[in-house]
Amino acid sequence: MEVDFLLIGQGLAGTVLSHRLLQNGYRVHLLDDPEPNSSSRVAAGLYNPVTGRKMVKTWEADTLFHEIEPFYSSLENLLDISCLYRKSIYRPFLNIEEQNEWMGNSSRPEFLSYLESIYTEPQIDCVKDPFGGVLLKKSGYLDIKTLLDAYASWLRERKMLTNRVYDEKALHLKNGGGVHYEGINAQAVVYTNGMAAKESTYFSWLPFSPVRGEILTIDLDFQTNKIINRGVFLIPLPGGHYKVGSTYDNIDLASGRSEKGKAEILEKLENLINLPIGLVSMHEWGIRPATRDRKPFLGKHPVHDQVYVFNGFGAKGVSLAPYFSTEMLNLLTLGKEPQKAVNINRFFKYI
Ligand SMILES: Cc1cc2nc3c(=O)[nH]c(=O)nc-3n(C[C@H](O)[C@H](O)[C@H](O)COP(=O)(O)OP(=O)(O)OC[C@H]3O[C@@H](n4cnc5c(N)ncnc54)[C@H](O)[C@@H]3O)c2cc1C
């Protein structure tokens, strides 16, 4: 089989990059051994332009957020599925000081395109919002699991995906350029394999800083079309269930799903809503492929011209991957280096 690019991993990174390459006329093949606890398969898929305890605009929001909805809509059209849910995010104010701060923010030009409304009175029954809250727009969530499954079927039908474990020892780098792997010839291989890149002889030096996360699916006797976010997020799902999460633990990476994680999420949820919490129907966990400086890893291996990486999307893969897939396309096809903040050459000194 002759292709332009061989991608290792069909999580969110492999899915987004391969779609970008196909849209631009390149031939791809992906290898993936689907893993139920992979970061992409458990993620809530939230994209939120204003994040963090201090509510700051997310890094490069003005650049990244233009790309998100058109990109995932193009995948929805291709696959004839729904997986992108555009929803406002309501964030209750904690106190009057926060309310005042947001009243001030509301006139600042950098926030204008992300602010739908500011409320100084309680808005949603059953939500603890005595000081009102802020309603954000250009936000929502991507049902990543539905996307990955539908895209995998689409790729398989076209013989562009092999569901098998990739064994790096079988990868042959050809002298004149290009790679060979079990009957596949490609100009280059791209590691889109999340935390597994740490095990690669080519990329083990990259400073990943993995973060374990847990997330619940619960029943609630409550109707809203907004995502509520304060301490935890509460995402209304189409079937009447809610996703709630998530935890962040960069010390204990081994516990999988834990009673401690579940208790932490439920306690934060009790601080957010005035409702009895129904059945917890799912309790999932995964390891986010986060990086020490919280920026993705894009680039070409410093020695091997045919080996690349597109990875390190941490807690924000849904918002980062579409825009950076264009920078990766430009590197792979035109040799144009990605911007410094995400380029793996920022870590060449560690090799
Ligand atoms: C609890 C939790 C909540 C999250 N919530 C959000 C959120 O709300 N919004 C957001 O944007 N992000 C969220 N994330 C982060 C998001 O999941 C990641 O940014 C993104 O999905 C990473 O995708 P990836 O493709 O790089 O890695 P992965 O999802 O890890 O995919 C790597 C793929 O490579 C495959 N693979 C690995 N090794 C091999 C091998 N040897 N052979 C074959 N295949 C292999 C794996 O099976 C997998 O399919 C969350 C993560 C967690 C854990």
Short mmCIF file of C-alpha atoms and ligand atoms in Angstrom, two decimals:
data_model
loop_
_atom_site.label_atom_id
_atom_site.label_comp_id
_atom_site.label_asym_id
_atom_site.label_seq_id
_atom_site.Cartn_x
_atom_site.Cartn_y
_atom_site.Cartn_z
CA MET A 1 0.00 0.00 0.00
CA GLU A 2 1.36 3.44 -0.96
CA VAL A 3 0.21 6.48 1.05
CA ASP A 4 1.56 9.91 1.83
CA PHE A 5 1.28 9.69 5.63
CA LEU A 6 1.03 6.85 8.14
CA LEU A 7 -0.60 7.98 11.40
CA ILE A 8 -0.17 6.04 14.65
CA GLY A 9 -3.34 6.38 16.76
CA GLN A 10 -6.91 7.31 15.89
CA GLY A 11 -7.85 9.29 18.97
CA LEU A 12 -8.90 12.90 18.54
CA ALA A 13 -5.44 13.96 17.27
CA GLY A 14 -5.25 11.23 14.60
CA THR A 15 -8.85 11.83 13.57
CA VAL A 16 -8.47 15.59 13.20
CA LEU A 17 -5.11 15.48 11.43
CA SER A 18 -6.12 12.72 8.99
CA HIS A 19 -9.32 14.58 8.10
CA ARG A 20 -7.29 17.74 7.44
CA LEU A 21 -4.86 15.79 5.25
CA LEU A 22 -7.65 14.08 3.30
CA GLN A 23 -9.44 17.42 2.80
CA ASN A 24 -6.24 18.64 1.15
CA GLY A 25 -5.90 15.68 -1.19
CA TYR A 26 -3.28 13.57 0.64
CA ARG A 27 -3.47 9.80 1.11
CA VAL A 28 -3.35 8.48 4.67
CA HIS A 29 -3.40 5.23 6.57
CA LEU A 30 -4.03 5.01 10.32
CA LEU A 31 -3.12 2.30 12.81
CA ASP A 32 -5.11 2.18 16.00
CA ASP A 33 -5.74 -0.26 18.80
CA PRO A 34 -8.89 1.29 20.31
CA GLU A 35 -8.63 1.51 24.07
CA PRO A 36 -11.80 2.20 26.12
CA ASN A 37 -9.94 4.41 28.60
CA SER A 38 -8.09 6.46 26.01
CA SER A 39 -8.26 10.15 26.80
CA SER A 40 -10.43 10.89 23.76
CA ARG A 41 -12.97 8.16 24.55
CA VAL A 42 -13.71 9.39 28.09
CA ALA A 43 -13.38 13.15 27.55
CA ALA A 44 -16.35 15.44 28.07
CA GLY A 45 -15.36 17.24 24.89
CA LEU A 46 -16.06 20.71 26.21
CA TYR A 47 -14.82 23.76 24.32
CA ASN A 48 -14.94 26.87 26.44
CA PRO A 49 -13.36 30.22 25.51
CA VAL A 50 -13.09 31.54 29.09
CA THR A 51 -11.66 29.09 31.61
CA GLY A 52 -9.92 28.62 34.92
CA ARG A 53 -10.62 29.71 38.46
CA LYS A 54 -9.74 33.30 37.50
CA MET A 55 -11.85 33.17 34.33
CA VAL A 56 -9.30 34.20 31.73
CA LYS A 57 -9.63 33.95 28.00
CA THR A 58 -8.15 30.63 26.95
CA TRP A 59 -4.73 30.76 25.20
CA GLU A 60 -5.06 31.93 21.56
CA ALA A 61 -8.88 31.81 21.83
CA ASP A 62 -9.41 34.35 19.05
CA THR A 63 -7.43 32.18 16.63
CA LEU A 64 -8.60 28.75 17.77
CA PHE A 65 -12.31 29.35 18.23
CA HIS A 66 -12.99 30.38 14.60
CA GLU A 67 -11.93 26.91 13.51
CA ILE A 68 -13.79 24.68 15.95
CA GLU A 69 -17.38 24.66 14.73
CA PRO A 70 -16.72 24.69 10.94
CA PHE A 71 -14.16 21.91 11.31
CA TYR A 72 -16.27 19.49 13.35
CA SER A 73 -19.35 20.35 11.25
CA SER A 74 -17.43 19.22 8.19
CA LEU A 75 -16.86 15.86 9.89
CA GLU A 76 -20.55 15.67 10.82
CA ASN A 77 -21.46 16.23 7.17
CA LEU A 78 -18.94 13.72 5.90
CA LEU A 79 -20.09 11.00 8.31
CA ASP A 80 -23.77 11.98 8.42
CA ILE A 81 -23.81 12.10 12.23
CA SER A 82 -24.41 14.64 15.01
CA CYS A 83 -21.53 15.03 17.42
CA LEU A 84 -21.09 18.77 17.90
CA TYR A 85 -23.44 20.42 20.39
CA ARG A 86 -23.29 24.21 20.44
CA LYS A 87 -24.32 25.30 23.94
CA SER A 88 -23.87 28.39 26.07
CA ILE A 89 -21.99 27.95 29.32
CA TYR A 90 -23.52 29.47 32.44
CA ARG A 91 -21.10 30.21 35.24
CA PRO A 92 -22.69 31.32 38.54
CA PHE A 93 -20.83 34.07 40.42
CA LEU A 94 -19.32 33.03 43.72
CA ASN A 95 -19.79 36.41 45.41
CA ILE A 96 -20.54 40.06 44.81
CA GLU A 97 -16.87 40.86 44.07
CA GLU A 98 -16.87 38.42 41.20
CA GLN A 99 -20.11 39.90 39.93
CA ASN A 100 -18.53 43.37 39.96
CA GLU A 101 -15.43 42.13 38.21
CA TRP A 102 -17.56 40.68 35.40
CA MET A 103 -19.62 43.82 35.09
CA GLY A 104 -16.27 45.49 34.39
CA ASN A 105 -15.17 42.74 31.99
CA SER A 106 -18.36 43.08 30.01
CA SER A 107 -17.17 46.30 28.37
CA ARG A 108 -13.65 45.02 27.60
CA PRO A 109 -13.27 44.43 23.84
CA GLU A 110 -11.38 41.13 24.26
CA PHE A 111 -14.36 39.52 25.99
CA LEU A 112 -17.12 40.94 23.78
CA SER A 113 -17.33 38.11 21.28
CA TYR A 114 -17.59 35.47 24.02
CA LEU A 115 -20.12 37.09 26.36
CA GLU A 116 -23.80 36.45 25.83
CA SER A 117 -25.15 38.04 29.04
CA ILE A 118 -24.32 38.97 32.57
CA TYR A 119 -26.97 38.45 35.26
CA THR A 120 -27.00 40.00 38.70
CA GLU A 121 -30.01 37.95 39.87
CA PRO A 122 -30.50 34.17 40.15
CA GLN A 123 -31.38 32.69 36.73
CA ILE A 124 -31.80 28.94 36.86
CA ASP A 125 -34.01 27.09 39.33
CA CYS A 126 -32.11 24.38 41.16
CA VAL A 127 -28.74 26.04 40.46
CA LYS A 128 -27.01 27.80 43.36
CA ASP A 129 -26.54 31.22 41.78
CA PRO A 130 -27.61 33.84 44.40
CA PHE A 131 -25.39 36.49 42.75
CA GLY A 132 -26.39 35.67 39.17
CA GLY A 133 -23.72 34.63 36.71
CA VAL A 134 -22.14 35.04 33.32
CA LEU A 135 -23.39 33.33 30.15
CA LEU A 136 -20.65 32.54 27.63
CA LYS A 137 -21.08 31.84 23.93
CA LYS A 138 -19.00 30.21 21.14
CA SER A 139 -18.93 27.20 23.44
CA GLY A 140 -20.33 23.68 23.61
CA TYR A 141 -19.16 20.10 23.55
CA LEU A 142 -18.06 17.46 21.07
CA ASP A 143 -19.24 13.87 21.56
CA ILE A 144 -15.79 12.52 20.76
CA LYS A 145 -16.65 8.83 21.15
CA THR A 146 -19.44 9.04 18.57
CA LEU A 147 -17.11 10.90 16.21
CA LEU A 148 -14.25 8.39 16.61
CA ASP A 149 -16.50 5.36 16.07
CA ALA A 150 -18.20 6.80 12.98
CA TYR A 151 -14.91 8.00 11.50
CA ALA A 152 -13.28 4.61 12.16
CA SER A 153 -16.06 2.86 10.20
CA TRP A 154 -15.71 5.39 7.38
CA LEU A 155 -11.94 4.87 7.24
CA ARG A 156 -12.23 1.06 7.42
CA GLU A 157 -14.67 1.01 4.51
CA ARG A 158 -12.02 2.82 2.48
CA LYS A 159 -9.16 0.61 3.75
CA MET A 160 -7.52 3.59 5.44
CA LEU A 161 -7.52 2.17 8.99
CA THR A 162 -6.02 -0.97 10.49
CA ASN A 163 -7.17 -1.77 14.02
CA ARG A 164 -4.06 -3.39 15.39
CA VAL A 165 -1.34 -2.66 17.93
CA TYR A 166 1.50 -0.70 16.37
CA ASP A 167 4.90 -2.20 17.08
CA GLU A 168 7.64 0.37 16.61
CA LYS A 169 10.27 -2.34 16.13
CA ALA A 170 8.61 -3.19 12.80
CA LEU A 171 8.91 0.38 11.48
CA HIS A 172 11.61 0.68 8.86
CA LEU A 173 13.03 4.12 8.02
CA LYS A 174 14.23 3.99 4.42
CA ASN A 175 17.62 5.43 3.52
CA GLY A 176 16.38 7.61 0.70
CA GLY A 177 13.45 8.90 2.78
CA GLY A 178 10.03 7.50 3.61
CA VAL A 179 9.00 4.66 5.91
CA HIS A 180 7.82 1.08 5.55
CA TYR A 181 5.55 -0.67 8.04
CA GLU A 182 3.99 -4.11 7.45
CA GLY A 183 3.23 -3.66 3.75
CA ILE A 184 2.58 0.08 3.96
CA ASN A 185 4.93 2.57 2.29
CA ALA A 186 4.56 6.20 3.35
CA GLN A 187 6.54 9.40 2.92
CA ALA A 188 6.41 9.92 6.69
CA VAL A 189 5.01 8.55 9.94
CA VAL A 190 3.16 10.82 12.41
CA TYR A 191 2.78 9.87 16.06
CA THR A 192 -0.77 10.79 17.07
CA ASN A 193 -0.82 8.19 19.84
CA GLY A 194 -1.35 10.29 22.98
CA MET A 195 0.57 9.19 26.07
CA ALA A 196 1.90 6.10 24.26
CA ALA A 197 4.39 8.43 22.52
CA LYS A 198 6.30 8.33 25.82
CA GLU A 199 7.19 4.68 25.00
CA SER A 200 8.55 5.56 21.55
CA THR A 201 12.30 5.56 20.98
CA TYR A 202 11.79 8.70 18.87
CA PHE A 203 9.77 10.81 21.31
CA SER A 204 10.37 9.53 24.86
CA TRP A 205 12.31 12.75 25.59
CA LEU A 206 9.26 14.99 25.15
CA PRO A 207 8.25 16.47 28.53
CA PHE A 208 4.75 15.08 28.93
CA SER A 209 3.06 15.86 32.23
CA PRO A 210 0.15 13.39 32.28
CA VAL A 211 -2.98 14.18 34.26
CA ARG A 212 -5.48 11.49 35.33
CA GLY A 213 -9.12 12.54 35.16
CA GLU A 214 -12.39 10.97 36.30
CA ILE A 215 -15.85 11.79 35.01
CA LEU A 216 -19.41 10.65 35.85
CA THR A 217 -22.65 10.23 33.92
CA ILE A 218 -25.64 10.80 36.19
CA ASP A 219 -29.41 11.18 36.18
CA LEU A 220 -30.95 14.43 37.43
CA ASP A 221 -34.55 15.55 37.58
CA PHE A 222 -33.69 18.83 35.87
CA GLN A 223 -34.05 20.39 32.41
CA THR A 224 -31.64 22.87 30.90
CA ASN A 225 -30.09 23.43 27.51
CA LYS A 226 -27.04 25.15 28.99
CA ILE A 227 -23.78 23.78 30.29
CA ILE A 228 -23.35 24.83 33.92
CA ASN A 229 -19.81 25.28 35.11
CA ARG A 230 -18.51 26.17 38.56
CA GLY A 231 -16.04 23.83 40.25
CA VAL A 232 -17.41 21.07 38.03
CA PHE A 233 -19.18 21.18 34.68
CA LEU A 234 -22.65 19.77 34.17
CA ILE A 235 -23.38 18.92 30.54
CA PRO A 236 -26.94 18.00 29.45
CA LEU A 237 -26.76 14.98 27.10
CA PRO A 238 -29.39 14.22 24.43
CA GLY A 239 -30.92 11.24 26.31
CA GLY A 240 -31.72 13.25 29.48
CA HIS A 241 -28.53 12.24 31.31
CA TYR A 242 -25.76 14.58 32.47
CA LYS A 243 -21.98 14.39 32.28
CA VAL A 244 -20.26 15.79 35.37
CA GLY A 245 -16.57 16.26 35.96
CA SER A 246 -13.84 16.16 35.98
CA THR A 247 -10.94 15.60 38.36
CA TYR A 248 -7.29 16.53 37.76
CA ASP A 249 -4.56 14.43 39.37
CA ASN A 250 -0.97 14.60 38.14
CA ILE A 251 0.47 12.66 41.09
CA ASP A 252 -1.58 9.47 41.36
CA LEU A 253 -1.71 8.27 37.77
CA ALA A 254 -2.29 4.64 38.70
CA SER A 255 -5.65 4.54 40.48
CA GLY A 256 -7.92 4.39 37.44
CA ARG A 257 -11.38 5.24 38.68
CA SER A 258 -11.54 5.81 42.42
CA GLU A 259 -14.11 6.35 45.15
CA LYS A 260 -12.13 9.47 46.06
CA GLY A 261 -12.56 10.90 42.57
CA LYS A 262 -16.26 10.12 42.52
CA ALA A 263 -16.77 11.71 45.96
CA GLU A 264 -14.88 14.83 44.87
CA ILE A 265 -17.09 15.30 41.81
CA LEU A 266 -20.32 14.69 43.73
CA GLU A 267 -19.32 17.09 46.51
CA LYS A 268 -18.59 19.84 43.98
CA LEU A 269 -21.88 19.11 42.24
CA GLU A 270 -23.74 19.52 45.55
CA ASN A 271 -22.17 22.99 45.83
CA LEU A 272 -23.54 23.83 42.41
CA ILE A 273 -27.12 22.54 42.44
CA ASN A 274 -30.04 22.19 44.86
CA LEU A 275 -31.26 18.79 43.71
CA PRO A 276 -31.06 15.19 44.85
CA ILE A 277 -28.40 13.48 42.79
CA GLY A 278 -29.76 10.46 40.92
CA LEU A 279 -28.15 7.28 39.74
CA VAL A 280 -24.49 7.38 38.70
CA SER A 281 -24.75 5.29 35.54
CA MET A 282 -21.11 5.61 34.43
CA HIS A 283 -17.82 6.37 36.12
CA GLU A 284 -14.96 6.70 33.64
CA TRP A 285 -11.34 7.70 33.79
CA GLY A 286 -8.44 8.44 31.47
CA ILE A 287 -5.00 10.04 31.32
CA ARG A 288 -4.77 13.39 29.55
CA PRO A 289 -1.67 13.71 27.33
CA ALA A 290 -0.71 17.02 28.93
CA THR A 291 2.66 18.74 28.64
CA ARG A 292 4.91 20.58 31.05
CA ASP A 293 4.31 24.01 29.49
CA ARG A 294 0.66 23.19 28.63
CA LYS A 295 1.25 23.67 24.93
CA PRO A 296 0.92 20.93 22.29
CA PHE A 297 3.82 19.06 20.65
CA LEU A 298 4.06 19.59 16.88
CA GLY A 299 7.10 18.88 14.82
CA LYS A 300 9.65 16.80 13.01
CA HIS A 301 12.12 14.54 14.78
CA PRO A 302 15.51 16.33 15.03
CA VAL A 303 17.40 13.49 13.29
CA HIS A 304 14.87 11.49 11.25
CA ASP A 305 13.24 13.60 8.55
CA GLN A 306 10.40 11.12 8.03
CA VAL A 307 9.22 10.95 11.70
CA TYR A 308 6.76 13.51 13.10
CA VAL A 309 4.60 14.10 16.16
CA PHE A 310 1.17 15.74 16.66
CA ASN A 311 0.34 15.35 20.32
CA GLY A 312 0.27 16.92 23.80
CA PHE A 313 -3.25 18.31 23.61
CA GLY A 314 -3.76 18.00 27.37
CA ALA A 315 -7.18 19.07 28.66
CA LYS A 316 -8.12 21.06 25.55
CA GLY A 317 -7.83 18.78 22.54
CA VAL A 318 -11.21 19.75 21.13
CA SER A 319 -10.31 23.45 20.84
CA LEU A 320 -6.63 23.05 19.95
CA ALA A 321 -6.57 20.24 17.40
CA PRO A 322 -8.50 21.83 14.47
CA TYR A 323 -6.35 24.97 14.24
CA PHE A 324 -3.06 23.18 14.87
CA SER A 325 -3.86 20.51 12.30
CA THR A 326 -3.39 23.25 9.69
CA GLU A 327 0.05 24.12 11.10
CA MET A 328 0.86 20.39 11.01
CA LEU A 329 -0.39 20.07 7.43
CA ASN A 330 1.89 22.96 6.45
CA LEU A 331 4.85 21.30 8.12
CA LEU A 332 4.19 17.90 6.55
CA THR A 333 3.48 19.13 3.05
CA LEU A 334 5.35 22.45 2.69
CA GLY A 335 8.09 22.15 5.31
CA LYS A 336 6.77 25.28 7.04
CA GLU A 337 7.69 25.13 10.72
CA PRO A 338 4.88 25.45 13.31
CA GLN A 339 4.92 28.49 15.59
CA LYS A 340 7.52 28.44 18.36
CA ALA A 341 5.07 27.95 21.25
CA VAL A 342 4.03 24.50 20.01
CA ASN A 343 7.10 23.45 18.03
CA ILE A 344 8.95 20.49 19.58
CA ASN A 345 12.23 22.22 18.75
CA ARG A 346 11.67 24.14 22.01
CA PHE A 347 12.78 20.91 23.79
CA PHE A 348 15.67 19.76 21.57
CA LYS A 349 18.03 20.62 24.42
CA TYR A 350 16.61 17.64 26.40
CA ILE A 351 17.70 15.01 23.91
C1 LIG B 1 -11.62 12.86 32.21
C2 LIG B 1 -11.20 13.65 31.00
C3 LIG B 1 -11.96 14.73 30.60
C4 LIG B 1 -11.58 15.48 29.48
N1 LIG B 1 -12.39 16.51 29.09
C5 LIG B 1 -12.03 17.25 28.01
C6 LIG B 1 -12.86 18.31 27.58
O1 LIG B 1 -13.92 18.57 28.16
N2 LIG B 1 -12.46 19.04 26.49
C7 LIG B 1 -11.30 18.75 25.82
O2 LIG B 1 -10.99 19.43 24.83
N3 LIG B 1 -10.49 17.74 26.21
C8 LIG B 1 -10.83 16.99 27.29
N4 LIG B 1 -10.02 15.97 27.69
C9 LIG B 1 -8.73 15.81 27.00
C10 LIG B 1 -8.86 15.12 25.63
O3 LIG B 1 -9.32 13.83 25.86
C11 LIG B 1 -7.50 15.12 24.93
O4 LIG B 1 -7.04 16.43 24.72
C12 LIG B 1 -7.53 14.44 23.55
O5 LIG B 1 -8.62 13.58 23.42
C13 LIG B 1 -6.25 13.67 23.31
O6 LIG B 1 -6.36 12.98 22.09
P1 LIG B 1 -5.14 12.17 21.47
O7 LIG B 1 -5.63 11.62 20.19
O8 LIG B 1 -3.91 13.00 21.47
O9 LIG B 1 -4.83 10.98 22.51
P2 LIG B 1 -5.65 9.65 22.85
O10 LIG B 1 -7.07 9.94 23.06
O11 LIG B 1 -4.91 8.99 23.96
O12 LIG B 1 -5.54 8.76 21.54
C14 LIG B 1 -4.40 8.00 21.23
C15 LIG B 1 -4.83 6.82 20.38
O13 LIG B 1 -3.66 6.07 20.03
C16 LIG B 1 -3.92 4.70 20.25
N5 LIG B 1 -2.67 3.98 20.50
C17 LIG B 1 -1.75 4.23 21.47
N6 LIG B 1 -0.74 3.35 21.37
C18 LIG B 1 -1.03 2.54 20.32
C19 LIG B 1 -0.36 1.41 19.73
N7 LIG B 1 0.83 0.94 20.15
N8 LIG B 1 -0.95 0.80 18.68
C20 LIG B 1 -2.15 1.25 18.18
N9 LIG B 1 -2.81 2.30 18.71
C21 LIG B 1 -2.26 2.92 19.77
C22 LIG B 1 -4.83 4.69 21.48
O14 LIG B 1 -5.54 3.47 21.63
C23 LIG B 1 -5.75 5.86 21.14
O15 LIG B 1 -6.81 5.44 20.31
C24 LIG B 1 -10.37 15.18 28.78
C25 LIG B 1 -9.63 14.08 29.18
C26 LIG B 1 -10.02 13.31 30.28
C27 LIG B 1 -9.19 12.13 30.68
#
